Short mmCIF file of C-alpha atoms in Angstrom, two decimals:
data_model
loop_
_atom_site.label_atom_id
_atom_site.label_comp_id
_atom_site.label_asym_id
_atom_site.label_seq_id
_atom_site.Cartn_x
_atom_site.Cartn_y
_atom_site.Cartn_z
CA MET A 1 96.18 -88.13 -2.37
CA THR A 2 95.28 -86.23 -5.49
CA SER A 3 92.03 -86.39 -7.39
CA GLN A 4 90.86 -84.62 -10.52
CA VAL A 5 87.20 -84.42 -11.39
CA SER A 6 85.53 -82.22 -14.00
CA PRO A 7 82.62 -80.02 -12.87
CA SER A 8 81.06 -80.77 -16.23
CA GLN A 9 80.18 -84.17 -14.79
CA GLY A 10 77.02 -84.96 -12.90
CA ALA A 11 76.75 -85.87 -9.23
CA GLY A 12 77.36 -89.51 -10.01
CA GLY A 13 80.43 -88.74 -12.10
CA SER A 14 78.85 -89.59 -15.45
CA ASP A 15 79.03 -87.27 -18.43
CA VAL A 16 76.10 -84.93 -18.97
CA GLU A 17 74.69 -83.49 -22.14
CA ASP A 18 76.07 -79.96 -21.61
CA GLU A 19 79.64 -80.95 -20.82
CA ASP A 20 80.96 -78.31 -23.25
CA VAL A 21 79.08 -75.43 -21.60
CA ASP A 22 81.20 -72.31 -20.97
CA LEU A 23 82.43 -71.90 -17.40
CA PHE A 24 82.66 -68.18 -16.54
CA SER A 25 83.84 -68.28 -12.93
CA VAL A 26 84.31 -70.52 -9.91
CA ASN A 27 84.28 -69.37 -6.29
CA TRP A 28 84.83 -71.00 -2.91
CA ASN A 29 82.30 -70.56 -0.15
CA GLN A 30 83.49 -68.92 3.07
CA ASP A 31 84.83 -72.04 4.83
CA HIS A 32 86.05 -73.70 1.59
CA SER A 33 83.80 -76.71 2.11
CA CYS A 34 81.99 -76.02 -1.18
CA PHE A 35 82.41 -74.10 -4.39
CA SER A 36 80.05 -72.64 -6.96
CA ALA A 37 80.37 -72.55 -10.73
CA ALA A 38 78.83 -69.86 -12.91
CA THR A 39 78.11 -71.21 -16.38
CA ALA A 40 76.61 -70.03 -19.65
CA ASN A 41 73.37 -71.86 -18.86
CA GLY A 42 73.03 -71.52 -15.09
CA LEU A 43 74.82 -72.43 -11.88
CA ARG A 44 76.19 -75.47 -10.09
CA MET A 45 77.26 -76.09 -6.52
CA PHE A 46 79.72 -78.78 -5.36
CA SER A 47 80.79 -80.06 -1.96
CA CYS A 48 84.50 -80.78 -1.57
CA LYS A 49 84.59 -83.61 0.97
CA PRO A 50 83.40 -85.83 -0.52
CA PHE A 51 83.45 -84.26 -3.96
CA LYS A 52 79.87 -84.23 -5.18
CA GLU A 53 77.58 -82.03 -7.21
CA GLN A 54 74.92 -80.84 -4.77
CA LEU A 55 72.87 -78.42 -6.85
CA ARG A 56 72.29 -77.51 -10.48
CA ARG A 57 70.03 -74.79 -11.83
CA ILE A 58 69.55 -74.30 -15.58
CA GLN A 59 68.55 -70.90 -17.02
CA GLU A 60 66.98 -71.28 -20.45
CA ASP A 61 67.55 -67.62 -21.36
CA GLY A 62 71.16 -67.33 -20.22
CA GLY A 63 73.52 -68.06 -17.38
CA PHE A 64 75.58 -66.20 -14.81
CA ARG A 65 78.93 -64.42 -14.69
CA ILE A 66 79.21 -64.55 -10.90
CA VAL A 67 77.76 -66.99 -8.38
CA GLU A 68 78.63 -66.46 -4.70
CA MET A 69 77.51 -68.78 -1.89
CA LEU A 70 76.79 -67.94 1.75
CA PHE A 71 78.56 -70.74 3.63
CA ARG A 72 76.62 -74.00 3.09
CA THR A 73 73.21 -72.34 2.82
CA ASN A 74 71.14 -72.10 -0.34
CA ILE A 75 71.50 -68.31 -0.41
CA PHE A 76 73.36 -67.04 -3.47
CA GLY A 77 74.59 -63.76 -4.85
CA LEU A 78 73.96 -63.87 -8.62
CA VAL A 79 75.18 -61.65 -11.45
CA GLY A 80 74.04 -62.54 -14.95
CA GLN A 81 75.94 -62.58 -18.22
CA GLY A 82 73.46 -60.19 -19.82
CA ALA A 83 71.55 -62.51 -22.12
CA ASP A 84 68.55 -62.61 -19.75
CA LYS A 85 66.95 -59.22 -18.97
CA GLN A 86 66.35 -60.41 -15.42
CA TYR A 87 70.05 -61.10 -14.84
CA GLN A 88 72.16 -58.25 -16.20
CA GLN A 89 75.88 -57.67 -15.60
CA ASN A 90 75.15 -54.52 -13.56
CA LYS A 91 72.56 -56.17 -11.31
CA LEU A 92 73.02 -58.28 -8.16
CA THR A 93 70.29 -60.70 -7.16
CA ILE A 94 70.29 -62.17 -3.65
CA TRP A 95 68.37 -65.44 -3.99
CA ASP A 96 67.18 -68.05 -1.49
CA ASP A 97 67.11 -71.21 -3.58
CA CYS A 98 65.73 -73.37 -0.76
CA HIS A 99 62.55 -71.29 -0.47
CA ASN A 100 62.54 -70.11 -4.11
CA LEU A 101 62.54 -66.58 -2.70
CA LEU A 102 63.96 -63.31 -4.02
CA ILE A 103 65.66 -61.56 -1.10
CA GLY A 104 66.68 -58.45 -3.01
CA ASP A 105 67.75 -56.92 -6.33
CA PHE A 106 70.42 -54.21 -6.56
CA SER A 107 71.25 -52.36 -9.77
CA PHE A 108 74.37 -50.27 -10.42
CA LYS A 109 75.57 -47.74 -12.98
CA SER A 110 78.31 -50.05 -14.33
CA ASN A 111 79.05 -53.77 -14.55
CA ILE A 112 79.67 -55.67 -11.33
CA ARG A 113 83.23 -57.00 -11.03
CA ALA A 114 82.87 -59.10 -7.87
CA VAL A 115 80.49 -59.97 -5.04
CA LYS A 116 81.40 -61.07 -1.50
CA LEU A 117 79.00 -62.40 1.13
CA SER A 118 79.21 -62.83 4.90
CA LYS A 119 76.58 -63.40 7.56
CA ASP A 120 76.43 -59.69 8.41
CA TYR A 121 77.39 -57.93 5.18
CA PHE A 122 77.54 -58.27 1.44
CA VAL A 123 79.87 -56.31 -0.79
CA VAL A 124 79.58 -55.32 -4.45
CA ALA A 125 82.73 -54.26 -6.27
CA LEU A 126 82.57 -52.04 -9.35
CA GLU A 127 85.66 -50.85 -11.19
CA HIS A 128 85.92 -47.63 -9.18
CA GLU A 129 83.60 -48.17 -6.20
CA ILE A 130 82.86 -50.62 -3.40
CA TYR A 131 79.31 -50.86 -2.02
CA VAL A 132 78.84 -52.42 1.43
CA TYR A 133 75.35 -53.48 2.52
CA SER A 134 73.89 -54.82 5.75
CA PHE A 135 72.46 -58.30 5.23
CA LYS A 136 69.96 -57.70 8.02
CA THR A 137 68.41 -54.54 6.58
CA LEU A 138 69.61 -54.74 2.94
CA LYS A 139 70.57 -51.07 3.31
CA LEU A 140 73.73 -49.45 1.95
CA ILE A 141 76.06 -48.62 4.85
CA HIS A 142 79.34 -47.76 3.08
CA LEU A 143 80.26 -46.40 -0.34
CA ILE A 144 84.02 -46.46 -0.91
CA ASP A 145 85.90 -44.98 -3.85
CA THR A 146 88.87 -47.00 -5.12
CA THR A 147 91.56 -46.74 -7.74
CA SER A 148 90.82 -48.58 -10.98
CA ASN A 149 89.85 -52.08 -9.90
CA PRO A 150 88.92 -54.11 -13.01
CA LYS A 151 89.24 -57.43 -11.14
CA GLY A 152 86.87 -56.27 -8.40
CA LEU A 153 89.42 -56.99 -5.69
CA CYS A 154 87.90 -57.08 -2.21
CA CYS A 155 87.72 -59.57 0.63
CA LEU A 156 85.63 -60.05 3.77
CA SER A 157 86.47 -61.79 7.04
CA HIS A 158 84.02 -64.45 8.16
CA HIS A 159 84.48 -64.76 11.92
CA ALA A 160 81.30 -64.54 13.98
CA ASP A 161 82.63 -61.75 16.22
CA ILE A 162 84.79 -59.70 13.86
CA SER A 163 83.98 -58.08 10.52
CA VAL A 164 86.85 -56.78 8.40
CA MET A 165 86.93 -55.79 4.74
CA ALA A 166 89.94 -55.07 2.54
CA CYS A 167 89.93 -53.38 -0.87
CA PRO A 168 92.22 -51.20 -3.00
CA GLY A 169 92.69 -47.62 -1.85
CA MET A 170 92.69 -44.48 -3.97
CA ARG A 171 96.37 -44.79 -4.94
CA GLN A 172 98.26 -47.70 -6.49
CA GLY A 173 99.70 -50.19 -4.05
CA ILE A 174 97.50 -49.01 -1.18
CA VAL A 175 95.05 -51.36 0.56
CA ARG A 176 92.17 -49.93 2.55
CA VAL A 177 91.10 -52.02 5.55
CA GLU A 178 87.75 -51.39 7.25
CA HIS A 179 87.22 -52.74 10.76
CA PHE A 180 83.44 -52.53 10.94
CA GLY A 181 83.17 -53.45 14.62
CA SER A 182 85.56 -50.77 15.89
CA LYS A 183 84.70 -48.38 13.02
CA GLU A 184 88.39 -47.96 12.24
CA THR A 185 89.96 -47.49 8.81
CA LYS A 186 93.56 -48.46 8.11
CA PHE A 187 95.55 -47.71 4.96
CA ILE A 188 98.40 -50.11 4.25
CA THR A 189 101.14 -49.33 1.74
CA ALA A 190 101.48 -52.87 0.43
CA HIS A 191 103.37 -52.45 -2.87
CA ASP A 192 104.83 -49.82 -5.20
CA SER A 193 102.65 -50.98 -8.10
CA ASN A 194 98.94 -51.82 -8.32
CA ILE A 195 97.50 -54.65 -6.24
CA SER A 196 96.58 -57.75 -8.26
CA CYS A 197 95.46 -60.20 -5.56
CA MET A 198 94.65 -60.19 -1.84
CA THR A 199 93.13 -62.36 0.86
CA LEU A 200 92.23 -62.11 4.56
CA THR A 201 92.32 -64.68 7.32
CA VAL A 202 88.95 -65.77 8.72
CA ASP A 203 89.23 -63.24 11.57
CA GLY A 204 90.59 -60.47 9.35
CA LEU A 205 93.73 -60.15 11.45
CA LEU A 206 96.11 -60.97 8.59
CA LEU A 207 96.16 -59.67 5.02
CA ALA A 208 98.23 -61.24 2.22
CA THR A 209 98.81 -59.26 -0.98
CA ALA A 210 100.57 -59.41 -4.34
CA SER A 211 101.12 -56.70 -6.93
CA VAL A 212 100.83 -56.76 -10.71
CA ARG A 213 104.50 -57.71 -10.85
CA GLY A 214 103.67 -60.98 -9.13
CA THR A 215 107.13 -61.57 -7.69
CA LEU A 216 106.57 -60.86 -3.98
CA ILE A 217 103.78 -61.77 -1.57
CA ARG A 218 103.55 -59.80 1.66
CA ILE A 219 101.66 -60.57 4.87
CA PHE A 220 100.42 -57.67 7.00
CA ASN A 221 98.85 -57.11 10.40
CA THR A 222 95.58 -55.34 9.57
CA MET A 223 95.49 -53.56 12.95
CA ASP A 224 98.72 -51.59 12.66
CA GLY A 225 99.71 -52.21 9.03
CA ALA A 226 103.03 -53.86 9.93
CA CYS A 227 104.55 -56.16 7.32
CA LEU A 228 105.14 -59.43 9.15
CA GLN A 229 106.65 -61.50 6.35
CA GLU A 230 107.64 -61.29 2.69
CA VAL A 231 108.11 -64.28 0.38
CA ARG A 232 109.23 -64.48 -3.23
CA ARG A 233 107.32 -66.41 -5.88
CA GLY A 234 109.94 -65.79 -8.57
CA VAL A 235 111.89 -63.22 -10.55
CA ASP A 236 109.86 -62.96 -13.76
CA LYS A 237 106.64 -60.98 -13.86
CA ALA A 238 103.52 -63.12 -13.34
CA GLU A 239 99.79 -62.68 -12.88
CA ILE A 240 98.81 -63.99 -9.45
CA TYR A 241 95.51 -65.83 -9.68
CA SER A 242 94.96 -66.58 -6.00
CA ILE A 243 96.51 -66.49 -2.53
CA ALA A 244 95.42 -68.77 0.32
CA LEU A 245 96.35 -68.89 4.02
CA SER A 246 95.92 -72.16 5.92
CA PRO A 247 93.57 -72.08 8.93
CA ASN A 248 96.44 -72.71 11.35
CA LEU A 249 98.60 -69.98 9.74
CA GLN A 250 101.25 -72.56 8.90
CA TRP A 251 101.20 -72.33 5.10
CA LEU A 252 100.68 -69.88 2.28
CA ALA A 253 99.68 -71.10 -1.20
CA VAL A 254 99.95 -69.04 -4.40
CA SER A 255 98.81 -69.85 -7.94
CA SER A 256 99.77 -67.86 -11.03
CA ASP A 257 99.84 -67.85 -14.83
CA LYS A 258 103.26 -69.51 -14.72
CA GLY A 259 101.57 -72.89 -14.25
CA THR A 260 102.98 -73.42 -10.75
CA MET A 261 101.42 -73.52 -7.31
CA HIS A 262 103.91 -72.44 -4.65
CA ILE A 263 103.69 -73.47 -0.99
CA PHE A 264 105.44 -71.29 1.60
CA SER A 265 105.97 -71.77 5.32
CA LEU A 266 104.59 -68.91 7.43
CA ARG A 267 106.34 -67.57 10.51
CA VAL A 268 103.57 -65.29 11.76
CA ARG A 269 101.77 -66.60 14.83
CA PRO A 270 99.15 -65.23 17.24
CA ARG A 271 100.78 -64.33 20.54
CA GLY A 272 99.93 -66.59 23.41
CA LYS A 273 98.23 -69.19 21.21
CA ASP A 274 99.24 -72.52 19.75
CA ALA A 275 98.93 -72.00 16.00
CA SER A 276 98.76 -75.73 15.35
CA ASN A 277 95.21 -75.89 16.72
CA GLY A 278 93.96 -73.34 14.20
CA LYS A 279 93.00 -70.72 16.82
CA SER A 280 93.84 -67.09 16.23
CA ALA A 281 94.45 -64.15 18.51
CA ILE A 282 90.93 -62.77 18.39
CA ALA A 283 90.99 -61.43 21.92
CA GLY A 284 94.46 -59.90 21.96
CA ARG A 285 94.47 -58.74 18.34
CA GLN A 286 98.25 -59.12 18.30
CA MET A 287 100.68 -60.91 16.06
CA ASP A 288 104.37 -61.62 16.27
CA ARG A 289 107.06 -62.78 13.84
CA SER A 290 108.25 -65.82 15.76
CA TYR A 291 109.18 -69.01 13.92
CA SER A 292 107.12 -72.12 14.49
CA SER A 293 109.04 -75.24 15.49
CA GLY A 294 106.20 -77.35 14.12
CA SER A 295 106.44 -76.17 10.51
CA VAL A 296 106.21 -78.84 7.83
CA GLY A 297 108.95 -77.22 5.78
CA SER A 298 111.30 -74.27 5.86
CA ASN A 299 111.32 -71.84 2.98
CA ALA A 300 114.31 -71.98 0.68
CA SER A 301 116.80 -69.10 0.70
CA SER A 302 120.01 -68.05 -0.99
CA SER A 303 123.35 -69.32 0.32
CA LEU A 304 124.25 -65.63 0.62
CA SER A 305 121.26 -64.76 2.80
CA PHE A 306 123.60 -64.36 5.79
CA MET A 307 124.77 -61.12 4.13
CA LYS A 308 121.34 -59.54 4.54
CA GLY A 309 121.63 -55.76 4.58
CA ILE A 310 124.81 -55.80 2.51
CA LEU A 311 123.76 -57.50 -0.71
CA PRO A 312 120.59 -56.48 -2.61
CA LYS A 313 117.30 -57.56 -1.04
CA TYR A 314 116.86 -60.36 -3.59
CA PHE A 315 119.61 -62.43 -1.92
CA SER A 316 117.77 -62.51 1.41
CA SER A 317 114.44 -63.55 -0.12
CA GLU A 318 112.39 -66.48 1.18
CA TRP A 319 111.40 -68.90 -1.58
CA SER A 320 108.72 -71.60 -1.57
CA PHE A 321 109.61 -74.99 -0.07
CA ALA A 322 107.27 -76.91 -2.41
CA GLN A 323 105.87 -76.39 -5.92
CA PHE A 324 103.27 -78.23 -7.99
CA ARG A 325 102.96 -77.93 -11.76
CA LEU A 326 99.62 -76.92 -13.28
CA PRO A 327 98.47 -76.32 -16.86
CA GLU A 328 99.51 -72.81 -17.90
CA VAL A 329 96.54 -72.42 -20.22
CA THR A 330 93.89 -72.03 -17.52
CA ARG A 331 93.24 -70.00 -14.38
CA TYR A 332 93.34 -71.87 -11.06
CA ILE A 333 92.24 -70.62 -7.65
CA THR A 334 93.40 -72.29 -4.46
CA ALA A 335 92.20 -72.79 -0.88
CA PHE A 336 93.08 -74.94 2.11
CA GLY A 337 90.53 -77.65 2.81
CA ASP A 338 91.83 -78.36 6.30
CA GLN A 339 95.20 -78.31 8.04
CA THR A 340 96.66 -80.98 5.74
CA THR A 341 95.27 -80.39 2.24
CA VAL A 342 95.24 -77.64 -0.36
CA MET A 343 92.62 -77.60 -3.12
CA MET A 344 92.57 -76.15 -6.62
CA ILE A 345 89.71 -75.32 -8.99
CA GLY A 346 90.40 -74.48 -12.62
CA LEU A 347 88.35 -72.72 -15.26
CA ASP A 348 89.03 -75.81 -17.36
CA GLY A 349 86.60 -77.60 -15.03
CA ARG A 350 89.18 -79.51 -12.98
CA TYR A 351 89.28 -79.92 -9.22
CA SER A 352 92.50 -81.15 -7.57
CA VAL A 353 93.61 -81.90 -4.03
CA PHE A 354 97.19 -81.93 -2.73
CA SER A 355 98.03 -83.48 0.64
CA GLN A 356 100.63 -82.77 3.33
CA LYS A 357 102.35 -86.02 2.37
CA MET A 358 102.85 -84.62 -1.12
CA PHE A 359 104.38 -81.45 0.36
CA ASN A 360 106.94 -83.58 2.15
CA GLU A 361 107.69 -85.70 -0.92
CA VAL A 362 108.17 -82.63 -3.12
CA GLN A 363 110.48 -81.03 -0.54
CA GLU A 364 112.59 -84.21 -0.19
CA ASN A 365 113.00 -84.47 -3.95
#
């Protein structure tokens, strides 16, 4: 089943007066059950299942560039667009909307590129620095220098027992992984060129990355830095908008400026666990490269892939088993809603859902 609803509509689905308001950014919450929209006149929050507008706040003096949610709570990380002196582009406000309470304000020397929240930490990404704060004390606990990071790339794990953060390193193509619990730092050589997109699994055990070339997506073990799988989106250069890993580690979804969402089958599985139940190897912290017999689809490959090691690497590439066309004129970010659906939000105000049945139909055709 696929549905498309515009976030410029009210909770009941009817048009509202400000339907032409500028939409600056959209972001999923940590479990992808909701998403927030930062607009030129405020913020909105939507639940995904069922799709419904749950909250709307209007700012008369200006809106927000970034709105980040903390799970399904009414705690937000807010960065303004600069029109309102209270909400500047270099200032993060942590706000409890339920109690109408300011939790904290944090100002920086340059504009904020991204904000990430978890139950234990919150992260502020500037173009050349990453600030990590404790949510409990609101104190700065890490200051990390990065290579030029205009997108504010960083990601946080959200498991109750494990806290992992990934961000660009000091050299192009390098990802820095911080394991806060064990106080270990790992540097992963992910690509030859600069990183353009990355994501972590909920437990932080797996990292998926793409470079500015946008042709290859690689999946790494964050404990030892091993590359577990590599898939190919295409041959032409593309800007990768988002990467998503399904909760059961069965699928990988990628959206880009080529107007296509690609679905890949993953072959990385936690050792000693049944990946179909969505559990990960938290205790063992180990991964293997075994194929899953329960995969929905197998990735496409060249008829000459049997000559791996003889022909150029391109001929042994794994290609997506399903693709969905999207408008090329807008930016879409993707996430898995559950084990059987993948969701898309666009900066054109559209929300779409693709089901497992559609994966099968696309593959058969």
